[in-house]
mmCIF file of C-alpha atoms in Angstrom:
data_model
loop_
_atom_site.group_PDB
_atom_site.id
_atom_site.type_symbol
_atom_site.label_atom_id
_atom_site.label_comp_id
_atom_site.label_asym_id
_atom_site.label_seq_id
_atom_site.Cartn_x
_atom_site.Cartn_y
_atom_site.Cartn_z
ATOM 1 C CA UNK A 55 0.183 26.241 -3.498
ATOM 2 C CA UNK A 56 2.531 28.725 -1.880
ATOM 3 C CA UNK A 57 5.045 26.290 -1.506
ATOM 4 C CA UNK A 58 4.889 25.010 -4.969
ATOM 5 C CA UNK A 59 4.902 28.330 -6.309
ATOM 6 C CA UNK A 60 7.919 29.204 -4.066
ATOM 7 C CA UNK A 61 9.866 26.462 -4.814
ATOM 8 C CA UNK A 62 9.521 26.725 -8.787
ATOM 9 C CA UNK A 63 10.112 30.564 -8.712
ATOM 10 C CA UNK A 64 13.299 29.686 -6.412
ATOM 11 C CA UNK A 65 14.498 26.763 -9.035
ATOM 12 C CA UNK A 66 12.800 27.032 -12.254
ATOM 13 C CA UNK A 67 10.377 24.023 -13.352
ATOM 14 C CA UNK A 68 10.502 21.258 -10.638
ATOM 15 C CA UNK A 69 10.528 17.796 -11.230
ATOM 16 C CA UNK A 70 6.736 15.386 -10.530
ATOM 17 C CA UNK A 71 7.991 14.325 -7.603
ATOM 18 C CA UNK A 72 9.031 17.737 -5.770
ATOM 19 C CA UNK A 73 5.669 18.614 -6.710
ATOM 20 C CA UNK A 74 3.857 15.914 -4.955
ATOM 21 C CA UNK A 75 6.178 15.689 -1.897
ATOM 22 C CA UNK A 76 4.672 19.577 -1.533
ATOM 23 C CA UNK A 77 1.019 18.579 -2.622
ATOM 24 C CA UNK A 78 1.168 15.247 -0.403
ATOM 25 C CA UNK A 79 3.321 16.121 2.793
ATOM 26 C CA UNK A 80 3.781 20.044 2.467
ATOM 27 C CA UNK A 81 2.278 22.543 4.127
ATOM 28 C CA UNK A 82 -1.317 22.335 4.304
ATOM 29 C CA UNK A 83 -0.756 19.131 1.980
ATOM 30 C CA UNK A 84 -3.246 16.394 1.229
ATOM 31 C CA UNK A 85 -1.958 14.269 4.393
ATOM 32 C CA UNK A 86 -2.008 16.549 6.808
ATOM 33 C CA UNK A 87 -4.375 14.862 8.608
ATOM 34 C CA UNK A 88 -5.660 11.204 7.568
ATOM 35 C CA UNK A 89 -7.576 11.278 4.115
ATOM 36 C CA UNK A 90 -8.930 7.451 4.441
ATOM 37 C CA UNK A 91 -12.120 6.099 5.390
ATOM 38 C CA UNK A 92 -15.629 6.312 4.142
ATOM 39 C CA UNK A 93 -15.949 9.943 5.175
ATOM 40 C CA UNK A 94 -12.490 10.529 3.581
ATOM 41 C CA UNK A 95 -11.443 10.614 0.192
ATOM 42 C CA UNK A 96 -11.065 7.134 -0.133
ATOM 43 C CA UNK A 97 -10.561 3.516 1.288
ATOM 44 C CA UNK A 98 -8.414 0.704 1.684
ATOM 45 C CA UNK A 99 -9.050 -2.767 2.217
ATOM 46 C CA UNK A 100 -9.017 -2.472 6.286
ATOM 47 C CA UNK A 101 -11.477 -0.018 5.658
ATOM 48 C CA UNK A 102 -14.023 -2.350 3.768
ATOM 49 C CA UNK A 103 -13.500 -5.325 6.096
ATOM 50 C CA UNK A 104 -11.948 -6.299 9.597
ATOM 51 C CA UNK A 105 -11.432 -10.094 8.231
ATOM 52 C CA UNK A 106 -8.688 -8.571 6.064
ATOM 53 C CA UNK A 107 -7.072 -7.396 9.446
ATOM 54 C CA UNK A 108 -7.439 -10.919 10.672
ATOM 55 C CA UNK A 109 -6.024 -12.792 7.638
ATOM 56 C CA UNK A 110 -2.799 -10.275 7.396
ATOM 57 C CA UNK A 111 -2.080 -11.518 11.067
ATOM 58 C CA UNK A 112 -2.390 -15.112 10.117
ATOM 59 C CA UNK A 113 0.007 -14.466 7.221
ATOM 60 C CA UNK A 114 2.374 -12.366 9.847
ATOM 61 C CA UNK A 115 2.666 -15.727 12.277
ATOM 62 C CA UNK A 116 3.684 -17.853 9.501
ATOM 63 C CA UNK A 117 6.282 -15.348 8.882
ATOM 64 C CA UNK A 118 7.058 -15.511 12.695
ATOM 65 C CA UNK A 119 7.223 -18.969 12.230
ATOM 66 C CA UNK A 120 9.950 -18.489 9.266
ATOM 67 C CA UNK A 121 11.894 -16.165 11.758
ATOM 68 C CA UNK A 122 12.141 -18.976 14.010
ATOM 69 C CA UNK A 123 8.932 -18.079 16.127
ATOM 70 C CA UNK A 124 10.301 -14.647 16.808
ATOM 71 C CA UNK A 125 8.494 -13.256 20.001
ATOM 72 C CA UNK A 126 7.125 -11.320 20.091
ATOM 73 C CA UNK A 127 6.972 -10.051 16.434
ATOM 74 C CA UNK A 128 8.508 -7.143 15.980
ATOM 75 C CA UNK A 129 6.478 -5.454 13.009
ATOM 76 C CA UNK A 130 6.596 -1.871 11.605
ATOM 77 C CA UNK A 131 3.742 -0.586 9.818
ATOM 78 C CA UNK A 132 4.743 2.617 6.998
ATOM 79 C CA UNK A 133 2.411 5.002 6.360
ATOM 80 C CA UNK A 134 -0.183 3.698 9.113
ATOM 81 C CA UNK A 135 -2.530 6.412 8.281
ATOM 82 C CA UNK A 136 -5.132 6.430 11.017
ATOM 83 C CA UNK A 137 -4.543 3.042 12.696
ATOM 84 C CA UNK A 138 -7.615 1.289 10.609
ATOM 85 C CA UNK A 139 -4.799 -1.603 9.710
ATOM 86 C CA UNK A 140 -3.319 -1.595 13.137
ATOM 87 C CA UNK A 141 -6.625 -1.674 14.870
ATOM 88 C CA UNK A 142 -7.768 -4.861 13.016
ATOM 89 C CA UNK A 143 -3.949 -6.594 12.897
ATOM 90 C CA UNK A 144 -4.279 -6.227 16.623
ATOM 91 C CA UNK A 145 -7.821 -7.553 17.341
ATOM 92 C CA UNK A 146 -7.163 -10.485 14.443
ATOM 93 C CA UNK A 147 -3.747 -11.487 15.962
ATOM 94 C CA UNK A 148 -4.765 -14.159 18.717
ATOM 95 C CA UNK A 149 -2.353 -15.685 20.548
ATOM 96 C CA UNK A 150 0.255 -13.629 18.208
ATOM 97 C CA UNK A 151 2.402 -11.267 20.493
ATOM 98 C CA UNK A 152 3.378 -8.404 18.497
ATOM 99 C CA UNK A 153 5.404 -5.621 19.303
ATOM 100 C CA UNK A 154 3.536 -2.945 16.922
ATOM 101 C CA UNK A 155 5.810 0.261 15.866
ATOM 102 C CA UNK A 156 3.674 2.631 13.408
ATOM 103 C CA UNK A 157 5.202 4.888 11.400
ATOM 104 C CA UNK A 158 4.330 8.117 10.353
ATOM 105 C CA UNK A 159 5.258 11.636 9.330
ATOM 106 C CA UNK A 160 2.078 13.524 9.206
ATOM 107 C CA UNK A 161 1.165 14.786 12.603
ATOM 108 C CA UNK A 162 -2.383 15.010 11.882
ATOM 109 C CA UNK A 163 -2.234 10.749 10.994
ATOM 110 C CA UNK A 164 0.609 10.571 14.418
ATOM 111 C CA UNK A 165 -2.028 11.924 16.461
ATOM 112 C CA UNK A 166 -4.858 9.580 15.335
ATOM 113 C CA UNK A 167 -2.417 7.069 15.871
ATOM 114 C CA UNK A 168 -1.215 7.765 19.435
ATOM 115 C CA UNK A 169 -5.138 6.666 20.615
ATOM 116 C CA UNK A 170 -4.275 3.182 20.378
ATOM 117 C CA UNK A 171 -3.325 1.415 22.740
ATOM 118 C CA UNK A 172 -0.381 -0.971 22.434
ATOM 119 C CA UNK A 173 1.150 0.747 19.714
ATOM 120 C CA UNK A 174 4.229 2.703 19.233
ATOM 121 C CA UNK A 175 4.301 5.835 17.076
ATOM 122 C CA UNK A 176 7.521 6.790 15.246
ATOM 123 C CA UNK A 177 7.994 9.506 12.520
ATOM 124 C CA UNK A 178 10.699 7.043 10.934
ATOM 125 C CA UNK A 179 11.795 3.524 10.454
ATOM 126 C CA UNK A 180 14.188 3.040 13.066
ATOM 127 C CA UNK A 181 15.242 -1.091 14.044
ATOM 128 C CA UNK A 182 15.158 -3.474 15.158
ATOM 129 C CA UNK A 183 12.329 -5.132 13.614
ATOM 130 C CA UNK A 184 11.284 -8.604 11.813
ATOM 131 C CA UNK A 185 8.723 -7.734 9.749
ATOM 132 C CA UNK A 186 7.968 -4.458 8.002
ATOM 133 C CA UNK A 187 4.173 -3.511 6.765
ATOM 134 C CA UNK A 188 2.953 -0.951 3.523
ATOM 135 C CA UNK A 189 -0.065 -1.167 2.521
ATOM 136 C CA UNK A 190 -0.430 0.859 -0.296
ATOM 137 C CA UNK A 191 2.229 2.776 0.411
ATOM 138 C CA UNK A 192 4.497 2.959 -2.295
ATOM 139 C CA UNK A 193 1.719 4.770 -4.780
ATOM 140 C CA UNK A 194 2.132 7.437 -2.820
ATOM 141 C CA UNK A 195 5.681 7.975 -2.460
ATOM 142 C CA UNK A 196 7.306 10.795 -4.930
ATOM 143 C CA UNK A 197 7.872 9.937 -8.213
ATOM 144 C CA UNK A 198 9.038 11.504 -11.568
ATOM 145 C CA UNK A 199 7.349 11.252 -14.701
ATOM 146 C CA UNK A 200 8.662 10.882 -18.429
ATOM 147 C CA UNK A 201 6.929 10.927 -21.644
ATOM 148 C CA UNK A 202 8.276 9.622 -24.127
ATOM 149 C CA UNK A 203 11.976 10.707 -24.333
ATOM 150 C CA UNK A 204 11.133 13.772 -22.327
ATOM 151 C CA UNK A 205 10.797 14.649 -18.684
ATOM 152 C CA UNK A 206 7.630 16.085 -17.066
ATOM 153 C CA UNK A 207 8.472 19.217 -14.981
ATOM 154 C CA UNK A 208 6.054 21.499 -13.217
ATOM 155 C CA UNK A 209 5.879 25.538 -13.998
ATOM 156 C CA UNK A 210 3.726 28.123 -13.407
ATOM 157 C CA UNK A 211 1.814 30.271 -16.123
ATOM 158 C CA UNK A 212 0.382 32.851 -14.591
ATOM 159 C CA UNK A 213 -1.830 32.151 -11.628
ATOM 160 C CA UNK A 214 -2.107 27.889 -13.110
ATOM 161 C CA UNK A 215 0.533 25.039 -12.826
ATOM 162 C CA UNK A 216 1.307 23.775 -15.956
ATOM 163 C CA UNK A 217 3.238 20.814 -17.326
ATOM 164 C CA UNK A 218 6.904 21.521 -19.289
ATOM 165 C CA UNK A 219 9.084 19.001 -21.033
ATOM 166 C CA UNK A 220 12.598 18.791 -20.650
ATOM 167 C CA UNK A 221 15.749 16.093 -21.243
ATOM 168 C CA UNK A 222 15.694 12.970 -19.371
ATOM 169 C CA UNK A 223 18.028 12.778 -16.285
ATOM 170 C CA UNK A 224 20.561 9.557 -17.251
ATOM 171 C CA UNK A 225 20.600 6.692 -14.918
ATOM 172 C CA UNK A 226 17.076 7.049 -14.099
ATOM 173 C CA UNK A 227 14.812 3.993 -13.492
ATOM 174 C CA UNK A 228 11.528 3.857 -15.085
ATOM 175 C CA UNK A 229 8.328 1.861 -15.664
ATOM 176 C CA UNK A 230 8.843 0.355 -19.536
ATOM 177 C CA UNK A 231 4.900 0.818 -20.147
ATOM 178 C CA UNK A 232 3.974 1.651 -23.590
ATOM 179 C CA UNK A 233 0.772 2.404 -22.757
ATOM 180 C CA UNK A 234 0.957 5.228 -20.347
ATOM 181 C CA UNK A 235 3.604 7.791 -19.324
ATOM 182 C CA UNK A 236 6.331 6.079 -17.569
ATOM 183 C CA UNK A 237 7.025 6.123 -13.719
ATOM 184 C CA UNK A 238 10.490 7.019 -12.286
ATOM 185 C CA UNK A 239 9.153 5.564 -8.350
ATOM 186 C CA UNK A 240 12.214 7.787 -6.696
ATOM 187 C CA UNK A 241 10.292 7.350 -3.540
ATOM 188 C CA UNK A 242 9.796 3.781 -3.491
ATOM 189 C CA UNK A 243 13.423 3.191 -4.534
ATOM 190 C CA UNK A 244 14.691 5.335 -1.655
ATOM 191 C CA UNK A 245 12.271 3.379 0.693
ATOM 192 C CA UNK A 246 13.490 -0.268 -0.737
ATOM 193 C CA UNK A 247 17.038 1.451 -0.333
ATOM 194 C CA UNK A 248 16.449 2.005 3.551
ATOM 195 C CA UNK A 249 15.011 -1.372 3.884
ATOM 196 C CA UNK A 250 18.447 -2.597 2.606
ATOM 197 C CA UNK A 251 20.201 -0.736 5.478
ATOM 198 C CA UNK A 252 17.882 -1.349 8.271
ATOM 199 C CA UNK A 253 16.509 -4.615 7.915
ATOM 200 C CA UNK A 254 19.237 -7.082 9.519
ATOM 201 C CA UNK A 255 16.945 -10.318 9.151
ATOM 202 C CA UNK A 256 13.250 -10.593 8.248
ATOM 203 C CA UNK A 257 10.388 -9.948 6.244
ATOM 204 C CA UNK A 258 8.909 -6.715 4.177
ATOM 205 C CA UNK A 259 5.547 -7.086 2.996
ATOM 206 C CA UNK A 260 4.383 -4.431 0.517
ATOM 207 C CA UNK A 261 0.660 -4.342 -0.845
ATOM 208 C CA UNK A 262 -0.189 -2.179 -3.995
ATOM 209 C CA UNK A 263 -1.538 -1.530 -6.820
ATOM 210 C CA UNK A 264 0.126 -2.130 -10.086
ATOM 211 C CA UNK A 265 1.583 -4.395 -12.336
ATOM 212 C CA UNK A 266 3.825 -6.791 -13.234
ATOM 213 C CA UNK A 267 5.874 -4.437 -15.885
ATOM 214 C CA UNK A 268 3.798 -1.593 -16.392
ATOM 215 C CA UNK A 269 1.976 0.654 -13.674
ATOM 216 C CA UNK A 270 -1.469 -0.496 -14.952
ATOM 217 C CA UNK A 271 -2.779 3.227 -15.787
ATOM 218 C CA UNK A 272 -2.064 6.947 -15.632
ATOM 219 C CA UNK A 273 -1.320 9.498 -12.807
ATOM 220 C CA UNK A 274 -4.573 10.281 -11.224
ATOM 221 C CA UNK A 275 -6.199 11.347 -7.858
ATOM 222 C CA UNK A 276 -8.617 10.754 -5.472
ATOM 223 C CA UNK A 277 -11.029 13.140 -4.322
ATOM 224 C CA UNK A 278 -14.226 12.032 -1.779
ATOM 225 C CA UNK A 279 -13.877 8.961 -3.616
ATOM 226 C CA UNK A 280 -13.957 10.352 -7.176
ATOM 227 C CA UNK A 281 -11.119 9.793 -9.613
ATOM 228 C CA UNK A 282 -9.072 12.944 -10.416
ATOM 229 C CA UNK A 283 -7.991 12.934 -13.716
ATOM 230 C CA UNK A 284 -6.374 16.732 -13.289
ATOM 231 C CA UNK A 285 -3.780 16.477 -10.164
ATOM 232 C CA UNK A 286 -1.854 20.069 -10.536
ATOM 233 C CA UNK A 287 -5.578 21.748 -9.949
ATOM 234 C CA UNK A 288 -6.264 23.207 -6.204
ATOM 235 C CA UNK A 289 -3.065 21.287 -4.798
ATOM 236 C CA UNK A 290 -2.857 19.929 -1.630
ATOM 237 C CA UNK A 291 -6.993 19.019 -1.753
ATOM 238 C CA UNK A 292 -6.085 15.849 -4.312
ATOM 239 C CA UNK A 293 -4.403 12.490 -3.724
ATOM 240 C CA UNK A 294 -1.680 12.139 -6.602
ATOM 241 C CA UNK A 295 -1.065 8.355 -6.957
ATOM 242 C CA UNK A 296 -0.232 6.099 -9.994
ATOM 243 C CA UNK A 297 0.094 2.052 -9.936
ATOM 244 C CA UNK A 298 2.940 0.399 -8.810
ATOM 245 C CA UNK A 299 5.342 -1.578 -11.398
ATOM 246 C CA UNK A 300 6.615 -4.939 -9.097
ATOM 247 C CA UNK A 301 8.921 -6.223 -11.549
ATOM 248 C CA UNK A 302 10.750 -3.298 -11.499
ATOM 249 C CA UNK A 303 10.603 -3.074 -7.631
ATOM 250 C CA UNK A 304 11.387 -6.598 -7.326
ATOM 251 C CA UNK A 305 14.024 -6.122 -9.655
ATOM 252 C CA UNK A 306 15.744 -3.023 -7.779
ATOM 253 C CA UNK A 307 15.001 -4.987 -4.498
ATOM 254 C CA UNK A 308 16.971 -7.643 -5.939
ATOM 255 C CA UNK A 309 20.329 -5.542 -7.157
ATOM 256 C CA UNK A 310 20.867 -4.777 -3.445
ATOM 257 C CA UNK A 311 21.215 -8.203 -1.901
ATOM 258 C CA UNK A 312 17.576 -8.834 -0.682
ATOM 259 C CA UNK A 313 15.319 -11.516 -2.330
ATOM 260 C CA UNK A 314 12.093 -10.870 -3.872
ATOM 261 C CA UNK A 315 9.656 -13.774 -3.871
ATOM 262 C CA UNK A 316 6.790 -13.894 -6.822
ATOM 263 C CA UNK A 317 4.459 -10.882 -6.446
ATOM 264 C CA UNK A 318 0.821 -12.405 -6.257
ATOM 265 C CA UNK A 319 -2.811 -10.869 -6.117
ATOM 266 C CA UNK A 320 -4.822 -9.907 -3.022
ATOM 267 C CA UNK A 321 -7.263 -12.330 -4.157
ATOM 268 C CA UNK A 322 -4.663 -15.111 -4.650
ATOM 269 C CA UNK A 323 -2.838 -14.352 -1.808
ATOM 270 C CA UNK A 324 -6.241 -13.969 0.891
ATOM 271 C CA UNK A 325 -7.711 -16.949 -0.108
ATOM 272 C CA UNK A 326 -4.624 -18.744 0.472
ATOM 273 C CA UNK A 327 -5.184 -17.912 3.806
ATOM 274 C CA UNK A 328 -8.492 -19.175 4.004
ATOM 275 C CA UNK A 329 -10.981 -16.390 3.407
ATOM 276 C CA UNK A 330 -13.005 -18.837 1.306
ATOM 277 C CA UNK A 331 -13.259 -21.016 4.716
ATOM 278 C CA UNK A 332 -14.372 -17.708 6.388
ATOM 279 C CA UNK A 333 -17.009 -17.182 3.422
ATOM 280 C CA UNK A 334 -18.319 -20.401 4.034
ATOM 281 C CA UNK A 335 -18.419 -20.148 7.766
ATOM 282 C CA UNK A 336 -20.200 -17.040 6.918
ATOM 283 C CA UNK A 337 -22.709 -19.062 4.690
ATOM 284 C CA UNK A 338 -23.561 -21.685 7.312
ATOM 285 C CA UNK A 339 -24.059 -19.363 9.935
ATOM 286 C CA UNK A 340 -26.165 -17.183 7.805
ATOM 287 C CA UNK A 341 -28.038 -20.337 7.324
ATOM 288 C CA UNK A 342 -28.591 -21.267 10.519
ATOM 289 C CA UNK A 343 -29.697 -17.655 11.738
ATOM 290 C CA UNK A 344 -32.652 -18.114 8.846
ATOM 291 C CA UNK A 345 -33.799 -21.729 10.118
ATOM 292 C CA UNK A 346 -33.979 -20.387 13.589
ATOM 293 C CA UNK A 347 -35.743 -17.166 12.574
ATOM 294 C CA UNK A 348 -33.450 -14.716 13.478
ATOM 295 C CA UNK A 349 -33.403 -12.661 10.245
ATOM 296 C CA UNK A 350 -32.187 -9.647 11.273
ATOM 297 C CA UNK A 351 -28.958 -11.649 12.421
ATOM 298 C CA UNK A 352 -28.990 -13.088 8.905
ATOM 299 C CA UNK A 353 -29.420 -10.506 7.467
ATOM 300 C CA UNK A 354 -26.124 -8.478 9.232
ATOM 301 C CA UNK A 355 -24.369 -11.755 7.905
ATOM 302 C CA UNK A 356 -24.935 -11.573 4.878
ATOM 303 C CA UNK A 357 -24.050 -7.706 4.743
ATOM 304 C CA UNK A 358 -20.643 -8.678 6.528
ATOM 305 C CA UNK A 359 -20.186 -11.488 3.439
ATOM 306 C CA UNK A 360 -21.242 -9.136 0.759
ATOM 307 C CA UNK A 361 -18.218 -6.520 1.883
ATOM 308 C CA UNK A 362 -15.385 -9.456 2.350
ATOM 309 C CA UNK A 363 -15.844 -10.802 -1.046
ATOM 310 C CA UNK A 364 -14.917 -7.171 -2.006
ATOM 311 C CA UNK A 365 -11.327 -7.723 -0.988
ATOM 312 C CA UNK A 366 -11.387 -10.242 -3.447
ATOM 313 C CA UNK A 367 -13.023 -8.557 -6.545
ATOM 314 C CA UNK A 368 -10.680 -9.171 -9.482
ATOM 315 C CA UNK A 369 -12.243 -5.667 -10.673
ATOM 316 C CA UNK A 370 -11.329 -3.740 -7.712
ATOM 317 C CA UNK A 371 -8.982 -4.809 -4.552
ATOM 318 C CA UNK A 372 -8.477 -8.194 -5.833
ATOM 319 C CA UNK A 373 -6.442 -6.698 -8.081
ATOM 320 C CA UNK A 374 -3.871 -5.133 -5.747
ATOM 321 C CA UNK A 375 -0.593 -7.236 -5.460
ATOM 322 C CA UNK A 376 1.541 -8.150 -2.366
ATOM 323 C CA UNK A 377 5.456 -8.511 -2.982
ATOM 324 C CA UNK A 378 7.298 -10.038 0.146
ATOM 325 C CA UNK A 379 11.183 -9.158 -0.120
ATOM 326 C CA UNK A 380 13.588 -11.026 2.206
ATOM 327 C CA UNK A 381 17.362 -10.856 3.787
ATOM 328 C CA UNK A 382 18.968 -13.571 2.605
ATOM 329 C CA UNK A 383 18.556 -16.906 3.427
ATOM 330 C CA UNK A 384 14.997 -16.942 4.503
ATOM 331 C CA UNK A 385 12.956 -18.650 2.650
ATOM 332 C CA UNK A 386 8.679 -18.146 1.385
ATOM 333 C CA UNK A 387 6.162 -18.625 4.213
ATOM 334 C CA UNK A 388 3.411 -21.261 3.029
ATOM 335 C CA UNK A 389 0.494 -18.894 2.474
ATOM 336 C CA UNK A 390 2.546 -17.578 -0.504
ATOM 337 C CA UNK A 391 3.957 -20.790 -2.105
ATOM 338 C CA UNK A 392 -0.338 -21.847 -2.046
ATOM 339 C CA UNK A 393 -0.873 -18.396 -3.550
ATOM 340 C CA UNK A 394 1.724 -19.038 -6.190
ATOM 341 C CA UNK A 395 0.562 -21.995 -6.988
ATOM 342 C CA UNK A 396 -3.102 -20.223 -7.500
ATOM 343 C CA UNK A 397 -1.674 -17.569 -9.835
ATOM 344 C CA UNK A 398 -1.814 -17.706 -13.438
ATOM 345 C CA UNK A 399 1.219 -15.520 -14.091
ATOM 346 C CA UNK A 400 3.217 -18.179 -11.301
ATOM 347 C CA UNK A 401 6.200 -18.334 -13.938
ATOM 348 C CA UNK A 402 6.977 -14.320 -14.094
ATOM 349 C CA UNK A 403 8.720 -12.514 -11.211
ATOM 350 C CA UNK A 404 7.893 -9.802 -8.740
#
């Protein structure tokens, strides 16, 4: 809050995304050490199951494969967080040689990182690579905020951050949503800008939440797993997120040379790598544990089951998107032409 307060007495109102940048990666921000987890303020889909570890390293070869069996993989992971993904990319990869760079800014997460072994720790993206990793990443990177023809700033009144409206910057890219106050992603531009410079040939593989041409809801937070409707309140103790909009990612992405392949949904897009064969390994052996009268092992099976087919839920991480932009000339792995072909919205882009 000190910061904040600083900054706007220094410059006036400050735009959404100054504001976050000092709530998020400030001072005594939100990420100063590693918010995820079940005894953090939330999860994500490493977190809930290890199987999604293994199936992201299954969709990582056949983009090996694309690179012309690349070896090992170079891969980058932004915004690694506390090494949850890394842990089960690693243990899932089999006979995969990867050469694992995380990346991170927060020393709290850079520490929790720096346990694991086989990993390198970075504080930025720095080549060569093949493949770069976010997973949901880009809902967290600054953005600005408009309403209607307006900009949202933030002041102070008094002792309390408040919200003030003023013009709209020109030449500034926004969601088109109707529906919600629109999203100026300033962050994730600037992040699909420094792809553009650094990425000489291969892959980026970003998984969010979102939209194909609207964010899919309001600016919100996460606290110990609770929603946050009020994100200037007791800064620095919030998440401050909003969905992602992948046509207009995929349509920036685009405008600089690389090529975005059709976004598709975490559920689409794992069981295109064969979760549903895991499931039903899952089943059998579930089966045979009963018949032999090992319940407890059933049991634990079943549990297991139960979480994975959370990844899925078209209510809940199912819904989250992955968008796989390319250098030129490379050309869709085949997990994501089957997961195309599952989607019903196949025909739009992102």
């Amino acid at each position: 809050m000190e910061a904040i307060c600083g900054a706007i007495e220094a410059r006036g109102p400050i735009t959404f995304a100054e504001f976050m940048e000092l709530a998020l990666y400030g001072p005594g921000g939100f990420y100063r050490t590693p918010p995820v987890g079940p005894r953090g303020d939330f999860v994500t889909s490493p977190h809930v199951h290890p199987v999604f570890g293994e199936l992201l390293a299954a969709a990582l070869r056949e983009l090996r494969d694309g690179l012309g069996r690349a070896t090992p993989l170079r891969l980058a992971e932004m915004g690694a967080g506390d090494g949850t993904l890394a842990r089960c990319i690693l243990a899932g990869s089999g006979d995969l040689q990867i050469a694992y760079t995380a990346v991170e800014r927060t020393p709290g997460a850079r520490t929790a990182l720096s346990t694991i072994e086989g990993i390198e720790v970075r504080t930025e993206l720095v080549p060569p690579f093949d493949v770069v990793l976010g997973n949901e990443l880009l809902d967290n990177l600054p953005f600005r905020v408009l309403r209607r023809e307006r900009e949202v700033r933030i002041e102070l009144d008094g002792e309390h951050l408040v919200e003030v409206l003023v013009p709209v910057e020109p030449g500034l890219l926004a969601s088109t949503d109707t529906d919600h106050d629109r999203i100026a992603p300033v962050g994730a531009l600037a992040f699909i800008d420094t792809l553009r410079r650094t990425l000489e040939r291969g892959y980026a593989l970003l998984i969010d939440y979102g939209g194909l041409g609207t964010t899919g809801g309001p600016v919100h937070g996460y606290r110990r797993h609770v929603i946050v409707e009020d994100v200037l309140a007791n800064p620095g103790a919030t998440d401050i997120t909003a969905g992602v909009d992948f046509e207009l990612i995929a349509s920036y992405a685009g405008s600089l040379g690389l090529t975005a392949f059709p976004s598709v949904t975490q559920s689409d897009a794992l069981l295109a790598l064969g979760l549903d064969r895991w499931m039903h390994g899952q089943l059998e052996w579930q089966h045979r544990s009963m018949d032999a009268g090992r319940g407890t092992e059933a049991v634990r099976t079943w549990s297991s089951r139960s979480r994975a087919s959370l990844l899925i839920d078209p209510g809940g991480l199912g819904r989250l998107r992955w968008l796989l932009l390319a250098t030129p000339g490379l050309a869709p792995p085949p997990w994501l032409e089957r997961a195309t072909a599952r989607s019903p919205d196949r025909a739009g882009h992102a």
